[in-house]
PDB file of C-alpha atoms in Angstrom:
ATOM      1  CA  LYS A   1      37.774  16.463 -11.989  1.00 60.00           C
ATOM      2  CA  VAL A   2      39.419  19.674 -11.913  1.00 60.00           C
ATOM      3  CA  LEU A   3      37.723  22.415 -14.437  1.00 69.00           C
ATOM      4  CA  PRO A   4      39.311  25.314 -14.494  1.00 82.00           C
ATOM      5  CA  GLY A   5      39.168  26.646 -10.891  1.00 91.00           C
ATOM      6  CA  TRP A   6      36.690  24.198  -9.755  1.00 94.00           C
ATOM      7  CA  PHE A   7      36.437  20.594  -8.876  1.00 94.00           C
ATOM      8  CA  SER A   8      33.907  18.504  -9.704  1.00 93.00           C
ATOM      9  CA  GLU A   9      32.302  15.333  -7.927  1.00 92.00           C
ATOM     10  CA  ILE A  10      30.251  13.222 -10.593  1.00 88.00           C
ATOM     11  CA  SER A  11      29.674   9.960 -10.013  1.00 83.00           C
ATOM     12  CA  SER A  12      27.482   7.139 -11.435  1.00 83.00           C
ATOM     13  CA  PHE A  13      26.074   7.131  -7.670  1.00 82.00           C
ATOM     14  CA  TRP A  14      24.255  10.187  -8.254  1.00 82.00           C
ATOM     15  CA  PRO A  15      22.742  10.201 -11.400  1.00 89.00           C
ATOM     16  CA  GLY A  16      22.061  13.455 -12.960  1.00 91.00           C
ATOM     17  CA  GLN A  17      23.962  15.657 -10.225  1.00 92.00           C
ATOM     18  CA  ALA A  18      28.024  16.859  -9.384  1.00 90.00           C
ATOM     19  CA  ILE A  19      28.883  18.791  -6.373  1.00 91.00           C
ATOM     20  CA  SER A  20      31.419  21.164  -7.193  1.00 94.00           C
ATOM     21  CA  LEU A  21      34.050  23.348  -5.096  1.00 95.00           C
ATOM     22  CA  GLU A  22      36.076  26.545  -6.125  1.00 96.00           C
ATOM     23  CA  VAL A  23      39.207  25.834  -5.783  1.00 96.00           C
ATOM     24  CA  GLU A  24      42.077  28.424  -4.127  1.00 96.00           C
ATOM     25  CA  GLU A  25      45.081  26.346  -4.553  1.00 96.00           C
ATOM     26  CA  MET A  26      45.814  23.020  -5.622  1.00 95.00           C
ATOM     27  CA  LEU A  27      48.037  21.866  -2.600  1.00 98.00           C
ATOM     28  CA  PHE A  28      48.792  18.181  -3.653  1.00 98.00           C
ATOM     29  CA  GLU A  29      47.798  15.784  -6.991  1.00 96.00           C
ATOM     30  CA  GLY A  30      49.487  12.642  -7.549  1.00 97.00           C
ATOM     31  CA  ARG A  31      48.682   9.434  -7.979  1.00 97.00           C
ATOM     32  CA  SER A  32      49.449   6.172  -5.049  1.00 97.00           C
ATOM     33  CA  ASP A  33      50.043   2.945  -5.900  1.00 95.00           C
ATOM     34  CA  PHE A  34      46.284   2.127  -5.621  1.00 94.00           C
ATOM     35  CA  GLN A  35      44.514   5.386  -6.373  1.00 95.00           C
ATOM     36  CA  ASP A  36      44.507   9.308  -8.040  1.00 96.00           C
ATOM     37  CA  ILE A  37      45.081  11.414  -4.891  1.00 97.00           C
ATOM     38  CA  LYS A  38      44.352  15.776  -4.984  1.00 96.00           C
ATOM     39  CA  VAL A  39      44.045  18.088  -2.016  1.00 98.00           C
ATOM     40  CA  PHE A  40      43.354  21.613  -2.053  1.00 97.00           C
ATOM     41  CA  LYS A  41      42.290  24.597  -0.154  1.00 97.00           C
ATOM     42  CA  SER A  42      38.279  25.181  -1.455  1.00 97.00           C
ATOM     43  CA  LYS A  43      37.041  28.565  -1.199  1.00 95.00           C
ATOM     44  CA  ALA A  44      33.802  27.492   1.449  1.00 95.00           C
ATOM     45  CA  TRP A  45      35.028  24.029   2.925  1.00 96.00           C
ATOM     46  CA  GLY A  46      38.633  24.342   3.683  1.00 97.00           C
ATOM     47  CA  THR A  47      41.613  21.784   2.472  1.00 98.00           C
ATOM     48  CA  VAL A  48      40.040  19.469   0.458  1.00 98.00           C
ATOM     49  CA  PHE A  49      41.231  15.228   0.170  1.00 97.00           C
ATOM     50  CA  THR A  50      40.012  13.415  -2.838  1.00 96.00           C
ATOM     51  CA  LEU A  51      40.376   9.972  -3.649  1.00 94.00           C
ATOM     52  CA  ASP A  52      39.408   8.874  -7.002  1.00 92.00           C
ATOM     53  CA  GLY A  53      37.860  12.487  -7.797  1.00 91.00           C
ATOM     54  CA  ALA A  54      35.941  11.517  -4.639  1.00 92.00           C
ATOM     55  CA  ILE A  55      35.702  14.118  -1.899  1.00 94.00           C
ATOM     56  CA  GLN A  56      36.762  11.791   1.306  1.00 95.00           C
ATOM     57  CA  VAL A  57      37.525  14.934   3.665  1.00 95.00           C
ATOM     58  CA  CYS A  58      37.261  18.756   4.303  1.00 96.00           C
ATOM     59  CA  ASP A  59      38.349  21.200   6.884  1.00 94.00           C
ATOM     60  CA  LYS A  60      35.034  22.641   7.749  1.00 95.00           C
ATOM     61  CA  ASP A  61      32.832  19.690   8.132  1.00 93.00           C
ATOM     62  CA  GLU A  62      35.329  15.811   8.934  1.00 94.00           C
ATOM     63  CA  PHE A  63      33.882  16.139  12.320  1.00 93.00           C
ATOM     64  CA  SER A  64      30.088  15.222  11.282  1.00 93.00           C
ATOM     65  CA  TYR A  65      31.409  11.701   9.590  1.00 94.00           C
ATOM     66  CA  HIS A  66      34.259  11.183  12.493  1.00 96.00           C
ATOM     67  CA  GLU A  67      32.004  11.518  15.662  1.00 96.00           C
ATOM     68  CA  ASN A  68      29.192   9.317  13.945  1.00 96.00           C
ATOM     69  CA  ILE A  69      31.832   6.650  12.447  1.00 97.00           C
ATOM     70  CA  ALA A  70      33.480   6.173  16.160  1.00 97.00           C
ATOM     71  CA  HIS A  71      31.297   7.543  19.064  1.00 97.00           C
ATOM     72  CA  ILE A  72      27.874   5.433  17.795  1.00 97.00           C
ATOM     73  CA  PRO A  73      29.708   2.258  17.362  1.00 97.00           C
ATOM     74  CA  LEU A  74      32.037   2.910  20.823  1.00 97.00           C
ATOM     75  CA  PHE A  75      29.086   3.856  22.845  1.00 97.00           C
ATOM     76  CA  SER A  76      27.292   0.533  21.882  1.00 96.00           C
ATOM     77  CA  HIS A  77      30.045  -1.319  24.086  1.00 97.00           C
ATOM     78  CA  PRO A  78      30.369  -1.246  27.548  1.00 96.00           C
ATOM     79  CA  GLU A  79      33.950  -1.083  27.495  1.00 97.00           C
ATOM     80  CA  PRO A  80      35.622  -1.027  24.135  1.00 98.00           C
ATOM     81  CA  LYS A  81      39.667  -1.826  24.487  1.00 98.00           C
ATOM     82  CA  GLN A  82      40.626  -3.277  21.230  1.00 97.00           C
ATOM     83  CA  VAL A  83      39.385  -1.073  18.010  1.00 98.00           C
ATOM     84  CA  LEU A  84      40.232  -1.991  14.728  1.00 97.00           C
ATOM     85  CA  ILE A  85      39.704   0.311  12.178  1.00 97.00           C
ATOM     86  CA  ILE A  86      39.951  -0.118   8.909  1.00 96.00           C
ATOM     87  CA  GLY A  87      40.377   2.253   5.989  1.00 95.00           C
ATOM     88  CA  GLY A  88      40.208   5.282   7.353  1.00 96.00           C
ATOM     89  CA  GLY A  89      43.714   6.394   6.428  1.00 96.00           C
ATOM     90  CA  ASP A  90      43.383   9.890   7.122  1.00 96.00           C
ATOM     91  CA  GLY A  91      43.420  10.069  11.062  1.00 97.00           C
ATOM     92  CA  GLY A  92      40.096  11.357  11.975  1.00 97.00           C
ATOM     93  CA  ALA A  93      38.151   8.179  12.987  1.00 98.00           C
ATOM     94  CA  MET A  94      40.774   7.278  15.294  1.00 98.00           C
ATOM     95  CA  ARG A  95      41.091  10.592  16.397  1.00 98.00           C
ATOM     96  CA  GLU A  96      37.621  10.224  17.869  1.00 98.00           C
ATOM     97  CA  VAL A  97      38.007   6.422  18.826  1.00 98.00           C
ATOM     98  CA  LEU A  98      41.129   7.355  21.031  1.00 98.00           C
ATOM     99  CA  LYS A  99      38.778  10.142  23.231  1.00 98.00           C
ATOM    100  CA  HIS A 100      37.268   6.530  25.080  1.00 98.00           C
ATOM    101  CA  GLU A 101      39.608   6.426  28.440  1.00 97.00           C
ATOM    102  CA  SER A 102      38.935   2.825  28.093  1.00 98.00           C
ATOM    103  CA  VAL A 103      40.946   2.221  24.427  1.00 98.00           C
ATOM    104  CA  GLN A 104      43.735   0.114  25.417  1.00 98.00           C
ATOM    105  CA  LYS A 105      44.883   0.509  21.211  1.00 98.00           C
ATOM    106  CA  CYS A 106      43.209   1.619  18.365  1.00 98.00           C
ATOM    107  CA  THR A 107      45.104  -0.069  15.517  1.00 97.00           C
ATOM    108  CA  LEU A 108      44.216   1.399  11.783  1.00 97.00           C
ATOM    109  CA  CYS A 109      44.843  -1.122   8.828  1.00 97.00           C
ATOM    110  CA  ASP A 110      44.737   1.105   5.487  1.00 96.00           C
ATOM    111  CA  VAL A 111      45.823  -0.237   2.221  1.00 95.00           C
ATOM    112  CA  ASP A 112      46.974   3.142   0.790  1.00 96.00           C
ATOM    113  CA  LYS A 113      50.532   3.961   2.942  1.00 97.00           C
ATOM    114  CA  MET A 114      50.198   7.497   0.778  1.00 97.00           C
ATOM    115  CA  VAL A 115      46.551   8.568   2.595  1.00 97.00           C
ATOM    116  CA  PRO A 116      48.552   8.826   6.306  1.00 97.00           C
ATOM    117  CA  GLU A 117      51.084  10.377   4.832  1.00 97.00           C
ATOM    118  CA  ILE A 118      49.086  13.410   3.416  1.00 97.00           C
ATOM    119  CA  SER A 119      46.777  13.629   6.360  1.00 97.00           C
ATOM    120  CA  ARG A 120      50.014  14.493   8.513  1.00 97.00           C
ATOM    121  CA  LYS A 121      51.077  16.803   6.072  1.00 97.00           C
ATOM    122  CA  TYR A 122      47.797  18.471   4.881  1.00 98.00           C
ATOM    123  CA  PHE A 123      44.872  17.287   7.920  1.00 97.00           C
ATOM    124  CA  PRO A 124      47.499  17.912  11.512  1.00 96.00           C
ATOM    125  CA  LYS A 125      43.840  18.261  13.043  1.00 95.00           C
ATOM    126  CA  LEU A 126      42.809  14.618  11.686  1.00 94.00           C
ATOM    127  CA  SER A 127      46.877  12.338  12.072  1.00 95.00           C
ATOM    128  CA  CYS A 128      47.526  14.006  15.595  1.00 96.00           C
ATOM    129  CA  ALA A 129      45.920  10.677  16.892  1.00 96.00           C
ATOM    130  CA  PHE A 130      48.601   8.565  15.133  1.00 97.00           C
ATOM    131  CA  ASP A 131      50.749  10.162  17.476  1.00 97.00           C
ATOM    132  CA  ASP A 132      48.814   8.521  20.534  1.00 98.00           C
ATOM    133  CA  PRO A 133      50.866   5.775  21.793  1.00 98.00           C
ATOM    134  CA  ARG A 134      47.767   4.162  22.300  1.00 98.00           C
ATOM    135  CA  ALA A 135      47.682   4.348  18.324  1.00 98.00           C
ATOM    136  CA  ASP A 136      48.771   2.197  15.722  1.00 97.00           C
ATOM    137  CA  VAL A 137      49.400   2.037  12.243  1.00 97.00           C
ATOM    138  CA  ILE A 138      49.401  -0.601   9.378  1.00 96.00           C
ATOM    139  CA  ILE A 139      49.941  -0.463   5.853  1.00 97.00           C
ATOM    140  CA  GLY A 140      48.181  -3.442   4.611  1.00 95.00           C
ATOM    141  CA  ASP A 141      44.636  -4.972   3.007  1.00 92.00           C
ATOM    142  CA  GLY A 142      42.139  -4.658   6.130  1.00 91.00           C
ATOM    143  CA  PHE A 143      40.272  -7.956   5.397  1.00 86.00           C
ATOM    144  CA  LYS A 144      43.852  -9.842   5.033  1.00 91.00           C
ATOM    145  CA  HIS A 145      44.403  -8.180   8.700  1.00 91.00           C
ATOM    146  CA  LEU A 146      41.726  -9.975   9.730  1.00 90.00           C
ATOM    147  CA  GLU A 147      41.686 -13.383   8.118  1.00 88.00           C
ATOM    148  CA  ASP A 148      44.037 -14.901  11.143  1.00 82.00           C
ATOM    149  CA  LYS A 149      42.152 -12.860  14.384  1.00 82.00           C
ATOM    150  CA  ASN A 150      39.408 -14.144  16.113  1.00 78.00           C
ATOM    151  CA  ASP A 151      37.972 -12.371  19.182  1.00 79.00           C
ATOM    152  CA  CYS A 152      41.135  -9.951  18.975  1.00 91.00           C
ATOM    153  CA  TYR A 153      38.664  -6.741  18.622  1.00 95.00           C
ATOM    154  CA  ASP A 154      36.141  -5.470  20.484  1.00 96.00           C
ATOM    155  CA  VAL A 155      35.013  -3.195  18.282  1.00 97.00           C
ATOM    156  CA  ILE A 156      35.665  -3.323  14.279  1.00 96.00           C
ATOM    157  CA  ILE A 157      35.139   0.156  12.040  1.00 97.00           C
ATOM    158  CA  VAL A 158      35.008   0.677   8.613  1.00 95.00           C
ATOM    159  CA  ASP A 159      35.843   3.599   7.606  1.00 94.00           C
ATOM    160  CA  SER A 160      36.371   3.142   3.471  1.00 82.00           C
ATOM    161  CA  SER A 161      35.865   4.911   0.254  1.00 68.00           C
ATOM    162  CA  ASP A 162      33.640   3.590  -1.682  1.00 54.00           C
ATOM    163  CA  PRO A 163      32.880   0.051  -2.748  1.00 55.00           C
ATOM    164  CA  ASP A 164      34.889   0.076  -6.030  1.00 54.00           C
ATOM    165  CA  GLY A 165      38.723   0.273  -6.008  1.00 49.00           C
ATOM    166  CA  PRO A 166      40.864  -0.547  -3.307  1.00 46.00           C
ATOM    167  CA  ALA A 167      37.803  -1.167  -0.960  1.00 46.00           C
ATOM    168  CA  SER A 168      36.361  -3.305  -2.858  1.00 50.00           C
ATOM    169  CA  THR A 169      37.060  -6.213  -0.906  1.00 50.00           C
ATOM    170  CA  LEU A 170      35.346  -4.966   2.313  1.00 46.00           C
ATOM    171  CA  PHE A 171      32.203  -5.227   0.358  1.00 44.00           C
ATOM    172  CA  GLY A 172      30.001  -8.095  -0.671  1.00 53.00           C
ATOM    173  CA  GLU A 173      30.727 -11.687   0.946  1.00 54.00           C
TER     174      GLU A 173
END
């Protein structure tokens, strides 16, 4: 939700509370085949990327999420060579995965082609991993991508949005 000069994330996941950021400039507003997308410059958090009204990433603290979602599972494996990221179309998790020298290939499978496109334009420090020769970006459903894959990946990271909308198939049975 954008009120005059402010973006507010209001969610049933957090009843009775919201997070609001002052908007300096709206950089992009649009709708993909799957979700509403907004990118804006905030006064305190840098550039912010939202999907369906939920903050996905912002310049100021993206590292705290991406470092943890990538390094913890990779350090838990003795020698990860093949890594799959389901979701993560902003590229931040892939950037961190590819810091591991043992990784020979990192496949990112995001259902929404606009997410990596928008990230390339507005978040070059995240999307820089897309240009690594070990990177493979697939646009498609991550759940379906895995259906015919047996023992293909050493590590699988799910970097999805909230468990409704496009990511709903990744939750449940």
